[in-house]
Short mmCIF file of C-alpha atoms in Angstrom, two decimals:
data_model
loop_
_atom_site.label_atom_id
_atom_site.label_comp_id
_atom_site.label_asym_id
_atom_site.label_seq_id
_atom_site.Cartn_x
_atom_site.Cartn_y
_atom_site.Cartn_z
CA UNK X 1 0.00 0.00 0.00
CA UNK X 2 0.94 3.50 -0.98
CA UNK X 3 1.22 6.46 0.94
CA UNK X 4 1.62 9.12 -1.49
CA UNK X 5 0.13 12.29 -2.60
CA UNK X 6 -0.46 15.86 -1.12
CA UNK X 7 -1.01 17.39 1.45
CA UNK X 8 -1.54 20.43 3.06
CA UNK X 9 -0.79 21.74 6.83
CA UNK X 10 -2.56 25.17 8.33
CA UNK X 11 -0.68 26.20 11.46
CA UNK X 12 -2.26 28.93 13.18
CA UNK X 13 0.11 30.82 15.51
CA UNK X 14 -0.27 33.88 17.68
CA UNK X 15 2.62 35.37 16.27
CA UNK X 16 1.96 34.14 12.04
CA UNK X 17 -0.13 31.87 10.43
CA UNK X 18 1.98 29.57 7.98
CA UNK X 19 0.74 26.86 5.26
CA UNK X 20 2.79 24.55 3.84
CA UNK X 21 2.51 22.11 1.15
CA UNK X 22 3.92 18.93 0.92
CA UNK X 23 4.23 16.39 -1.69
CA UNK X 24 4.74 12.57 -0.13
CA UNK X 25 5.66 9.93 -2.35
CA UNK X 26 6.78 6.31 -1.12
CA UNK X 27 6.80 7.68 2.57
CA UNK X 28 9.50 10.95 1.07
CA UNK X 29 7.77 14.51 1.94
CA UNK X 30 8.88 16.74 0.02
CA UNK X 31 7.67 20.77 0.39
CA UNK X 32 6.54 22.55 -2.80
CA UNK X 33 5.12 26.07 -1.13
CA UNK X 34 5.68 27.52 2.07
CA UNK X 35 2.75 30.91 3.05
CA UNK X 36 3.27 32.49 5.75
CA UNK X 37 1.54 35.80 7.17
CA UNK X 38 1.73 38.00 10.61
CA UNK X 39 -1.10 36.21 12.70
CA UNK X 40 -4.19 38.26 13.38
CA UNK X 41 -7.25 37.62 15.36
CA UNK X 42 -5.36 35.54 17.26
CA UNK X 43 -4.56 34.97 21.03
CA UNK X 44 -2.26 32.37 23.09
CA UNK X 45 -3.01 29.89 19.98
CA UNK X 46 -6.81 30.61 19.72
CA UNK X 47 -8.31 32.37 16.97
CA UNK X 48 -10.39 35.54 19.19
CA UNK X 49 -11.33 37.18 15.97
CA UNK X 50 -12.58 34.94 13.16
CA UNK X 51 -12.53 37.72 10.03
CA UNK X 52 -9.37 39.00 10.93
CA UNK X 53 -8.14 35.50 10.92
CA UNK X 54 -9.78 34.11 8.01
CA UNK X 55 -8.11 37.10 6.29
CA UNK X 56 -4.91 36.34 7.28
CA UNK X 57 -5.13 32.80 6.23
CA UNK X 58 -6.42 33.76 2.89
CA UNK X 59 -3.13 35.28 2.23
CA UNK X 60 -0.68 32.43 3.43
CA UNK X 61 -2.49 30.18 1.16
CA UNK X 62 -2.78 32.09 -1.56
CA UNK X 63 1.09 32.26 -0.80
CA UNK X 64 1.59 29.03 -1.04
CA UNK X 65 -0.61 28.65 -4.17
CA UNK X 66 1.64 30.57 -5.60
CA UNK X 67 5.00 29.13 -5.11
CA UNK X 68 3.27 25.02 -5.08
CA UNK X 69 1.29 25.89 -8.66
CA UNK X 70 -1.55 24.54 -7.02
CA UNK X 71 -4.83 25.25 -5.93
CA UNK X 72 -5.43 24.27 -2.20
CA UNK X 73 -8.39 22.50 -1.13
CA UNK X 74 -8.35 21.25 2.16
CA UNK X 75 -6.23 21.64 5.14
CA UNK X 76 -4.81 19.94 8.07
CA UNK X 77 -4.88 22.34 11.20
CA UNK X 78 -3.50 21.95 14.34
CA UNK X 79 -5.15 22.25 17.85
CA UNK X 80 -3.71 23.96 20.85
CA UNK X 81 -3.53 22.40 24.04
CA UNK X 82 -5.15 24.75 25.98
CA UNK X 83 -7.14 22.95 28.66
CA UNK X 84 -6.60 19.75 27.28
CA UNK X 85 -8.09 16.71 28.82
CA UNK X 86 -6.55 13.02 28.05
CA UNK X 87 -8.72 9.94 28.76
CA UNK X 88 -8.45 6.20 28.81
CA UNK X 89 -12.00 4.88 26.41
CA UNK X 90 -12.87 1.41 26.12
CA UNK X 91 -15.62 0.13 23.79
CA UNK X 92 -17.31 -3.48 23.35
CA UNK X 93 -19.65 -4.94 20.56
CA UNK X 94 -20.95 -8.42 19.27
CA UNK X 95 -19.51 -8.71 15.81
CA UNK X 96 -22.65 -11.25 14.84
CA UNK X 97 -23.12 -14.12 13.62
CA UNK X 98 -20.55 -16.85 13.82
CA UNK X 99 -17.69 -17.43 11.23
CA UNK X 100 -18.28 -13.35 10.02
CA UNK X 101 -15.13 -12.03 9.31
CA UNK X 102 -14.27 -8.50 11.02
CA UNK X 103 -15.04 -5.34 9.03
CA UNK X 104 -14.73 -1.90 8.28
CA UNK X 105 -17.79 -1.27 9.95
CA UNK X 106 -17.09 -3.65 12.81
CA UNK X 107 -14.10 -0.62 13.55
CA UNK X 108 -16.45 2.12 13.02
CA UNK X 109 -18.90 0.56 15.41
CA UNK X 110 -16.08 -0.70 18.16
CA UNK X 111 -14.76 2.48 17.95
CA UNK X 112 -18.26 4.41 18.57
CA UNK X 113 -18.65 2.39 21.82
CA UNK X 114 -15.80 3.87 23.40
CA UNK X 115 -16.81 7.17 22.51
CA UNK X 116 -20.27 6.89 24.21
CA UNK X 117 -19.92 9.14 27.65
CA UNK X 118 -21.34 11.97 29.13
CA UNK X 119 -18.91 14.93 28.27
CA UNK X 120 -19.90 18.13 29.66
CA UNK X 121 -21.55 20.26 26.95
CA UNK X 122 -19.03 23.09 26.19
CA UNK X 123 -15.94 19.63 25.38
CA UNK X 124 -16.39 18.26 22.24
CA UNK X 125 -13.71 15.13 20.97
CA UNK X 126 -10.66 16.14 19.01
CA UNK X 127 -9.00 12.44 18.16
CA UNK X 128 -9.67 9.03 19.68
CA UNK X 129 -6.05 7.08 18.93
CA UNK X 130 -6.95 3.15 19.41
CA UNK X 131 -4.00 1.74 21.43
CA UNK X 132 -4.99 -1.95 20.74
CA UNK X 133 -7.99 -4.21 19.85
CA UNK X 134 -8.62 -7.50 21.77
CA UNK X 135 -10.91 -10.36 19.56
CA UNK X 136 -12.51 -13.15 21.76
CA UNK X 137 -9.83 -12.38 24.75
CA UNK X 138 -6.61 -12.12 22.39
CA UNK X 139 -5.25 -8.70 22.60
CA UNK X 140 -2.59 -6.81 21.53
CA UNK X 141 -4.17 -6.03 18.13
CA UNK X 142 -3.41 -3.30 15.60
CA UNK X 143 -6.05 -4.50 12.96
CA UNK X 144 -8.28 -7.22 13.45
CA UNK X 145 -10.25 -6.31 10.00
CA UNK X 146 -10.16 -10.03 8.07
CA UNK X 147 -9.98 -12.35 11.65
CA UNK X 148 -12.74 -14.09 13.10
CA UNK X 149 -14.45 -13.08 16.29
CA UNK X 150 -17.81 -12.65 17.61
CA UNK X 151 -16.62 -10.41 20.00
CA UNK X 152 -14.66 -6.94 19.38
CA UNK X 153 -13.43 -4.78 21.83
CA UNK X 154 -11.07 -1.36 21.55
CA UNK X 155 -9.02 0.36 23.89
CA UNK X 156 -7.58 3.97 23.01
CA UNK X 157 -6.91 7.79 24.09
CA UNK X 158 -9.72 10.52 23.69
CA UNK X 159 -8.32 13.71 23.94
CA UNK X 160 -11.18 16.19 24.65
CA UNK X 161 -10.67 20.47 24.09
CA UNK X 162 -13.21 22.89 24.67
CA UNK X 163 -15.76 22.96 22.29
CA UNK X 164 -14.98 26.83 21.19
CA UNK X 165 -11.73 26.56 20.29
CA UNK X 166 -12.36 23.68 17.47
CA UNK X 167 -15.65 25.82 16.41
CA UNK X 168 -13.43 28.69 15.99
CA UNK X 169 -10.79 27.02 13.89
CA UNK X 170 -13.25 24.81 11.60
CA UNK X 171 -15.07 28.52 10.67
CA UNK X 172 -12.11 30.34 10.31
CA UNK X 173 -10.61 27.63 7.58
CA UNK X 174 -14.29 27.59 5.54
CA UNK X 175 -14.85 31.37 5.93
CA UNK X 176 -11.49 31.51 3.96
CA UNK X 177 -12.99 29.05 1.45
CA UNK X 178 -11.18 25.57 2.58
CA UNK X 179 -12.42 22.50 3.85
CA UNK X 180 -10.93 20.64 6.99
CA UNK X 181 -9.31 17.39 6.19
CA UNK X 182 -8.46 17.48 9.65
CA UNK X 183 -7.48 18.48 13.04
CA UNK X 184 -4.81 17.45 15.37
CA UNK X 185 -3.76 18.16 18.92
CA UNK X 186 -0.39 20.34 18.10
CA UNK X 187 1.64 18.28 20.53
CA UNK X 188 0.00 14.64 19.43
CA UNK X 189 1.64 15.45 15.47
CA UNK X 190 4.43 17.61 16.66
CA UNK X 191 5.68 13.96 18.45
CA UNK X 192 5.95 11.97 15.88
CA UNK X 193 8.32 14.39 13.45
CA UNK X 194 10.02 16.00 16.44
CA UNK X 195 10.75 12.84 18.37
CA UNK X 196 12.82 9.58 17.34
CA UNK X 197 11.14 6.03 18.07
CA UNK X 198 13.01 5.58 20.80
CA UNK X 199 12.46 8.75 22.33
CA UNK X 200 8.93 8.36 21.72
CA UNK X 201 8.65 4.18 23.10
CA UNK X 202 10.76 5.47 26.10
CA UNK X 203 9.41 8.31 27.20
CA UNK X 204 10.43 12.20 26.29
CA UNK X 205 9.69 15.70 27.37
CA UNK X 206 8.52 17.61 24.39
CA UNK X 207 8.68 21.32 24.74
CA UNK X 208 7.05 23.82 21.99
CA UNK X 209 7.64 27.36 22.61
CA UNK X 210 5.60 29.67 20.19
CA UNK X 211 4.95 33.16 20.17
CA UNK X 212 1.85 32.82 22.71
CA UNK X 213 2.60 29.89 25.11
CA UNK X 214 4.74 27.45 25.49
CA UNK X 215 3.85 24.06 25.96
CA UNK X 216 5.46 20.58 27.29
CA UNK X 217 4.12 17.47 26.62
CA UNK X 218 5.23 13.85 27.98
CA UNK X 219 5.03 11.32 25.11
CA UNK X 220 5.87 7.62 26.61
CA UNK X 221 4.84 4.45 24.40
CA UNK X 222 3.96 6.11 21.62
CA UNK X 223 1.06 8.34 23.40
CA UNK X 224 0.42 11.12 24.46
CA UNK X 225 0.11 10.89 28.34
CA UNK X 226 0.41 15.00 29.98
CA UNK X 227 0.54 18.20 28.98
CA UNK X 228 0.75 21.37 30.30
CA UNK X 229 0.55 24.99 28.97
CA UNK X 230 2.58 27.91 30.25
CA UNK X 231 0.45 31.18 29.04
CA UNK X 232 3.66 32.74 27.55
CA UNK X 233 5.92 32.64 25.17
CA UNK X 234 8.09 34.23 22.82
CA UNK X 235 5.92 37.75 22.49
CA UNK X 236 6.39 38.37 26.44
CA UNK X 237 9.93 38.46 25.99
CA UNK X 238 9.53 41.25 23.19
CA UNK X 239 7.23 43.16 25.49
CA UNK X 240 9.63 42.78 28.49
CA UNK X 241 12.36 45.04 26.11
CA UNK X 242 9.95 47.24 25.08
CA UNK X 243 9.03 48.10 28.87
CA UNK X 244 12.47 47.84 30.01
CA UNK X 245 14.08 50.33 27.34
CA UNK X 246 11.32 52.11 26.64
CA UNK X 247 11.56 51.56 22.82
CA UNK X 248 8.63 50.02 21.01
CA UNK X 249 7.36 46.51 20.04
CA UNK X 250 9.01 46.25 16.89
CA UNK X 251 12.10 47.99 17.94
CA UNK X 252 12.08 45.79 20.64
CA UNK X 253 11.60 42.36 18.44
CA UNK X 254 13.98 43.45 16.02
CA UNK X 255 16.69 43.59 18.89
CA UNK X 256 15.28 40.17 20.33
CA UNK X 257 16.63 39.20 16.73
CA UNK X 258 19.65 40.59 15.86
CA UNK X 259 21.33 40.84 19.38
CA UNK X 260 19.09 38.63 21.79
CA UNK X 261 20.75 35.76 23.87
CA UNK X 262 18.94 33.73 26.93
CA UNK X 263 22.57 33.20 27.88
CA UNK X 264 23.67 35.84 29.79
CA UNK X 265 26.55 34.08 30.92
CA UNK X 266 27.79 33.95 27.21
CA UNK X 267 27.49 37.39 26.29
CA UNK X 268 29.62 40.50 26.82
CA UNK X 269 29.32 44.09 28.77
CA UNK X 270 32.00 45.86 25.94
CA UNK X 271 28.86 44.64 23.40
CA UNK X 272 26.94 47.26 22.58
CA UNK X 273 24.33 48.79 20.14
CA UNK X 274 22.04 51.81 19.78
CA UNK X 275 18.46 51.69 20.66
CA UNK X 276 15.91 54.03 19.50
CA UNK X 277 14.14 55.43 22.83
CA UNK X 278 10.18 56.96 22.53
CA UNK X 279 10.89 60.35 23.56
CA UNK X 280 14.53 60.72 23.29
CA UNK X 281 16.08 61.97 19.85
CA UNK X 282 19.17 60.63 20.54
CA UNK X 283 19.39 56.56 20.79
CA UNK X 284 20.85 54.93 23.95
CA UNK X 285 23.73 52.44 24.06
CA UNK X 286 22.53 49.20 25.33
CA UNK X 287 24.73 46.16 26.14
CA UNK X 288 24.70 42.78 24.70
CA UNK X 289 24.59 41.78 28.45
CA UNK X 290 22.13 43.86 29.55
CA UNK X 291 19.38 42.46 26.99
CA UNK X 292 20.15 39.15 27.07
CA UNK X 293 19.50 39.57 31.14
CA UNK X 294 16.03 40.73 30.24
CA UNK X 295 15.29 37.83 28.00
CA UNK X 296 16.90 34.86 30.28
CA UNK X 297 14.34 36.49 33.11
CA UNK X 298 11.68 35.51 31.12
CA UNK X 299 12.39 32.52 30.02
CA UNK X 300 13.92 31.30 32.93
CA UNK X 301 10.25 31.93 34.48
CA UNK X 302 8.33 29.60 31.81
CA UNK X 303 10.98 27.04 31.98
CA UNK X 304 10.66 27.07 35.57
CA UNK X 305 6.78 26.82 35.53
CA UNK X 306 6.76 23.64 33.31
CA UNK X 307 9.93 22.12 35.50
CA UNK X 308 6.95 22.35 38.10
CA UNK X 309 4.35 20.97 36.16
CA UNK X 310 6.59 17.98 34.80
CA UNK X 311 8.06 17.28 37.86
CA UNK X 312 5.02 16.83 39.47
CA UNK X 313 4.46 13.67 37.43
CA UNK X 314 7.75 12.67 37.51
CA UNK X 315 8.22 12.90 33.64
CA UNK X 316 11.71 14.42 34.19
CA UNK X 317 12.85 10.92 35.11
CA UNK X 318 12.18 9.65 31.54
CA UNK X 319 15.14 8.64 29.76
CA UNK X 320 14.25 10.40 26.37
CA UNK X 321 15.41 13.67 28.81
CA UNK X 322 13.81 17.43 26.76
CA UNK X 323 13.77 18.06 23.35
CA UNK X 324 12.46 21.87 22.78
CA UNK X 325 11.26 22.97 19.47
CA UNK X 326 9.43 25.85 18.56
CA UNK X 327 9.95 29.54 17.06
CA UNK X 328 11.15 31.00 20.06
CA UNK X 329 13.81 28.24 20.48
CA UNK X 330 15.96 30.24 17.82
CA UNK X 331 17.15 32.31 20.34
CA UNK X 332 20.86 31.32 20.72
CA UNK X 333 21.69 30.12 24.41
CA UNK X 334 17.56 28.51 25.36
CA UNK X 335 18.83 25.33 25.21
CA UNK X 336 22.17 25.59 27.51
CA UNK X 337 19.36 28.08 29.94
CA UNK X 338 17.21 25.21 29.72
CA UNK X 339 19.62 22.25 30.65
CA UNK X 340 20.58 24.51 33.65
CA UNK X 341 16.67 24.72 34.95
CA UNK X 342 15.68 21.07 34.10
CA UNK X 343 19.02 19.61 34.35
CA UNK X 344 17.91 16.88 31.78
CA UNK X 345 19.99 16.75 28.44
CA UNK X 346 18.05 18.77 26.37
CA UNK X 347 18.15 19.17 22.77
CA UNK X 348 16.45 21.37 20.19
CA UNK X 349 15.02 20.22 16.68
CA UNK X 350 15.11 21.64 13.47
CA UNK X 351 13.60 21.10 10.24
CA UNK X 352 15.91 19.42 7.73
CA UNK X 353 14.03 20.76 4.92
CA UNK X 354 15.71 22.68 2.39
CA UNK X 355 13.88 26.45 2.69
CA UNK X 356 12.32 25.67 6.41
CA UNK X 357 15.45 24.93 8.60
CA UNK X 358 13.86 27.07 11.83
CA UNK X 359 11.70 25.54 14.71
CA UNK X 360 8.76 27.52 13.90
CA UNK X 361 8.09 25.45 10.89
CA UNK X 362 7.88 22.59 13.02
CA UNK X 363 4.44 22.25 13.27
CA UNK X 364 3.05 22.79 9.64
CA UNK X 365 5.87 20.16 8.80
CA UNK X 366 4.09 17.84 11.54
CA UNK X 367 0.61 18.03 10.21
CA UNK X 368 1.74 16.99 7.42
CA UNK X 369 3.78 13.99 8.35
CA UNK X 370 0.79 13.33 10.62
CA UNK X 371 -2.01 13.34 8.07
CA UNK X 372 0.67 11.48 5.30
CA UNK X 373 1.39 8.59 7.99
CA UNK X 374 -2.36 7.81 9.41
CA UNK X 375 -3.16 4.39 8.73
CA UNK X 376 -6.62 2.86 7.98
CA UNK X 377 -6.87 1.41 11.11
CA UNK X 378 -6.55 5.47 12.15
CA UNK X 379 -8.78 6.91 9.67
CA UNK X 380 -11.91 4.01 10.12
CA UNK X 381 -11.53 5.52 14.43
CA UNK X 382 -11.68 9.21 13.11
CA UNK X 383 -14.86 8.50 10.95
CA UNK X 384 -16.76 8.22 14.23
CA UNK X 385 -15.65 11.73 15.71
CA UNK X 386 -17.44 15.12 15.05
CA UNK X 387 -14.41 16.44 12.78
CA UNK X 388 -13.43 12.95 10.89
CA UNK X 389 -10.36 13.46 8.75
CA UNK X 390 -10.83 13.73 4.97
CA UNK X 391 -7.27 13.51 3.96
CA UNK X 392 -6.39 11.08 1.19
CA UNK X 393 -3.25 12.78 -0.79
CA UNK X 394 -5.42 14.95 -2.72
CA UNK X 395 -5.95 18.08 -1.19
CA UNK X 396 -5.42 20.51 -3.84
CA UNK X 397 -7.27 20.90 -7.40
CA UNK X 398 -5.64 21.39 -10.42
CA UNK X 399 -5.94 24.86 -11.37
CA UNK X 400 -9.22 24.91 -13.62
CA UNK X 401 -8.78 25.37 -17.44
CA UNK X 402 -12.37 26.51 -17.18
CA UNK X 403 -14.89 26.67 -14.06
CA UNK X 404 -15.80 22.82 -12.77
CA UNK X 405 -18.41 21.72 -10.57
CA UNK X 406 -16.76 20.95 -7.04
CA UNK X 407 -17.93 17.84 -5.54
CA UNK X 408 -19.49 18.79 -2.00
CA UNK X 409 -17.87 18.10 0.95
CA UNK X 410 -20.42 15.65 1.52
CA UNK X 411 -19.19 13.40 -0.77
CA UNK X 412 -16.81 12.33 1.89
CA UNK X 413 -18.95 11.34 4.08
CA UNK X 414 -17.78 9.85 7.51
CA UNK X 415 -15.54 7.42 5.84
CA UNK X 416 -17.70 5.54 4.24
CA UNK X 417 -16.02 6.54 0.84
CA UNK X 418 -12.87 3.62 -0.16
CA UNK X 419 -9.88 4.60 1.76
CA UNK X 420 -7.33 5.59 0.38
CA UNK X 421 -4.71 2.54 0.63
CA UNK X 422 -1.86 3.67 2.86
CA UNK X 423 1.68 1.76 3.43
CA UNK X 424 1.24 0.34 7.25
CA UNK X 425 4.60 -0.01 8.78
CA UNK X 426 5.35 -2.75 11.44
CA UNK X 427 5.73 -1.38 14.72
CA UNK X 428 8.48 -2.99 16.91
CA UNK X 429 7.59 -4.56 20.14
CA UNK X 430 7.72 -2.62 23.13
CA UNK X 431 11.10 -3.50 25.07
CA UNK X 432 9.80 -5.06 28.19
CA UNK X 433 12.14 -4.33 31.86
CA UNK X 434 12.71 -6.64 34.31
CA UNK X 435 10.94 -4.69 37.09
CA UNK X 436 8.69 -1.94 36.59
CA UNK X 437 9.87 1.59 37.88
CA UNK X 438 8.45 4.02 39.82
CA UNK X 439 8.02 6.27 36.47
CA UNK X 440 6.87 3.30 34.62
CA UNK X 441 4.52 2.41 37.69
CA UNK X 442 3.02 6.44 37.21
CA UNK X 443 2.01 6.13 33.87
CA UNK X 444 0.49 2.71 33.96
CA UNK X 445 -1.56 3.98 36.81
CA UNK X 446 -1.94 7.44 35.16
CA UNK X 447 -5.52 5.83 33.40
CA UNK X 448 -6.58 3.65 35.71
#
């Protein structure tokens, strides 16, 4: 089975809005068209202001339109984790009658069991990721479609946001004349390009610091098991120079830029440079030292918020120690500020594409990779929840010779449609110790 097509990622920042379009062929992305735009309309992650959003987004496609040749369809969008809640779901059926082999919609009906709770009426479902199926009492199954059972049971995450925030996002993508293939918890896709497969079987500290908040999430066995949001991020530090030297916002970003450190132990007092100060026709001298003490203040604070939060749950004892991604992570000296705070090994990843070799194209890059790698098993789950995904390597129209009919959005209906046949890749069993460790003992009582 092929994986192969393309595909589109929307990732809507506080800070810019970026789409980027990626071709995948034989499990190789490849980017054709990069759009990105200064974010408006929106705050900490959430879009506050659908029109001024929407318009924003209209331009970083039509960006990317440009530079791909292509006309975009549909997009895959990420989901902040604001207020995230992560559940264990379990769900039971009767297949029927003896000697019936499994089906398609023997998934789709496993997989609605385990979504039938009571969830409070401003949460809606963002993904249910099936962790294993069990058939008659053997477990331990990826895809029991084709095997023989008269009973089918699933076990998997639901990850829950408010109801608001996905509202929000879905308008502000068909306002600008898109339709949602799909939409993924930022940290959930962000994992699986940021993180190696050990670092994601044996557990990892993922840390993405945007423009609004930054955000650290513990992946361990391949899920996503915590997260927690610090309400700040890269912005605060620009707004900490402007107040401090009393020069304005994009004085003070373009300093953050050119001269900023979070090392202040690396830089020098004999570095200097002029700044332009409101209210003074004559610029001050301001050392490199000086403003890279304002900027290691602040994010020495975040970094020590989410030490707090993660070592709370003891994640800071996983072997797969910090990796930090993120725009603001191109500061020079957050990592080495960040191994001092969490003293964990801590490293920072960067795109390896050609054109997009900067952690704030992280996440459109994960989307992507997220959407391109789903596997049928994945998409049959996500036909069951409110916002199924739609993406099948096709989510861009040739640019019309003359005006076609579009076919409705409809016409993908809940996955019912033939999916699209994807390349399933063996996953290797999960290395087994010979006593269980405090950490591991955490997180296998973290669901129960």
């Amino acid at each position: 089975m092929d994986n192969q097509g393309i595909y589109v990622g929307l990732d809507i920042g506080t800070t810019s809005i970026k789409v980027i379009v990626a071709e995948t062929v034989k499990g190789q992305m490849n980017v054709i068209g990069v759009g990105s735009q200064r974010s408006e309309g929106v705050s900490r992650g959430v879009i506050v202001d659908i029109d001024k959003a929407v318009a924003v987004i209209r331009a970083a496609v039509a960006q990317a339109e440009d530079k791909a040749n292509i006309k975009i369809d549909r997009v895959v969008a990420g989901i902040p984790a604001n207020m995230l809640q992560i559940e264990q779901v379990s769900g039971m059926i009767a297949v029927g009658e003896e000697n019936k082999e499994i089906s398609d919609n023997d998934v789709r009906s496993v997989a609605a069991a385990a979504l039938v709770r009571n969830l409070p009426p401003e949460r809606e479902t963002l993904s249910l990721v099936p962790t294993e199926f069990i058939v008659d009492g053997f477990d331990d199954i990826k895809d029991p479609r084709g095997m023989l059972g008269v009973r089918l049971e699933m076990r998997g995450i639901m990850l829950t946001v408010p109801k608001t925030v996905i509202h929000n996002t879905k308008k502000a993508i068909e306002k600008a004349g898109l339709r949602v293939g799909g939409l993924v918890i930022s940290p959930l896709a962000i994992g699986r390009l940021a993180l190696t497969d050990g670092e994601q079987d044996f557990g990892t500290v993922l840390i993405d610091m945007g423009g609004g908040q930054s955000t650290a999430a513990v992946i361990h066995d391949r899920k996503l098991k915590f997260t927690s949001v610090d309400q700040e991020g890269g912005e605060y530090i620009t707004k900490d120079i402007s107040v401090v030297l009393n020069t304005s916002f994009t004085d003070a970003e373009k300093l953050k830029r050119e001269y900023g450190n979070a090392d202040s132990l690396a830089t020098s007092e004999e570095e200097t440079f002029p700044v332009t100060v409101v209210g003074k026709h004559e610029p001050a001298m301001i050392s490199e030292k000086y403003l890279s003490e304002i900027i290691e203040a602040r994010v020495a604070q975040i970094f020590k918020r989410l030490n707090k939060a993660l070592d709370a749950v003891n994640a800071l004892d996983l072997p797969g120690g910090i990796v930090i991604t993120g725009g603001t992570t191109a500061l020079p000296g957050v990592t080495e500020l960040a191994q001092d705070i969490f003293g964990r090994p801590v490293k920072r990843f960067i795109p390896d594409d050609m054109g997009l070799r900067h952690p704030s194209f992280t996440e459109g890059l994960a989307l992507i990779k997220y959407a391109a790698q789903m596997t049928d098993i994945e998409m049959l789950v996500s036909s069951v929840l409110p916002t199924p995904f739609m993406v099948d390597g096709a989510d861009v129209r040739p640019q019309p010779q003359s005006k076609q009919p579009e076919q409705p959005a409809a016409a993908v209906d809940q996955g019912n449609q033939r999916l699209l046949k994807r390349k399933q890749e063996k996953q290797p069993d999960k290395p087994k110790s010979k006593e269980p460790s405090a950490l591991h003992r955490f997180f296998g009582n973290f669901f129960e």
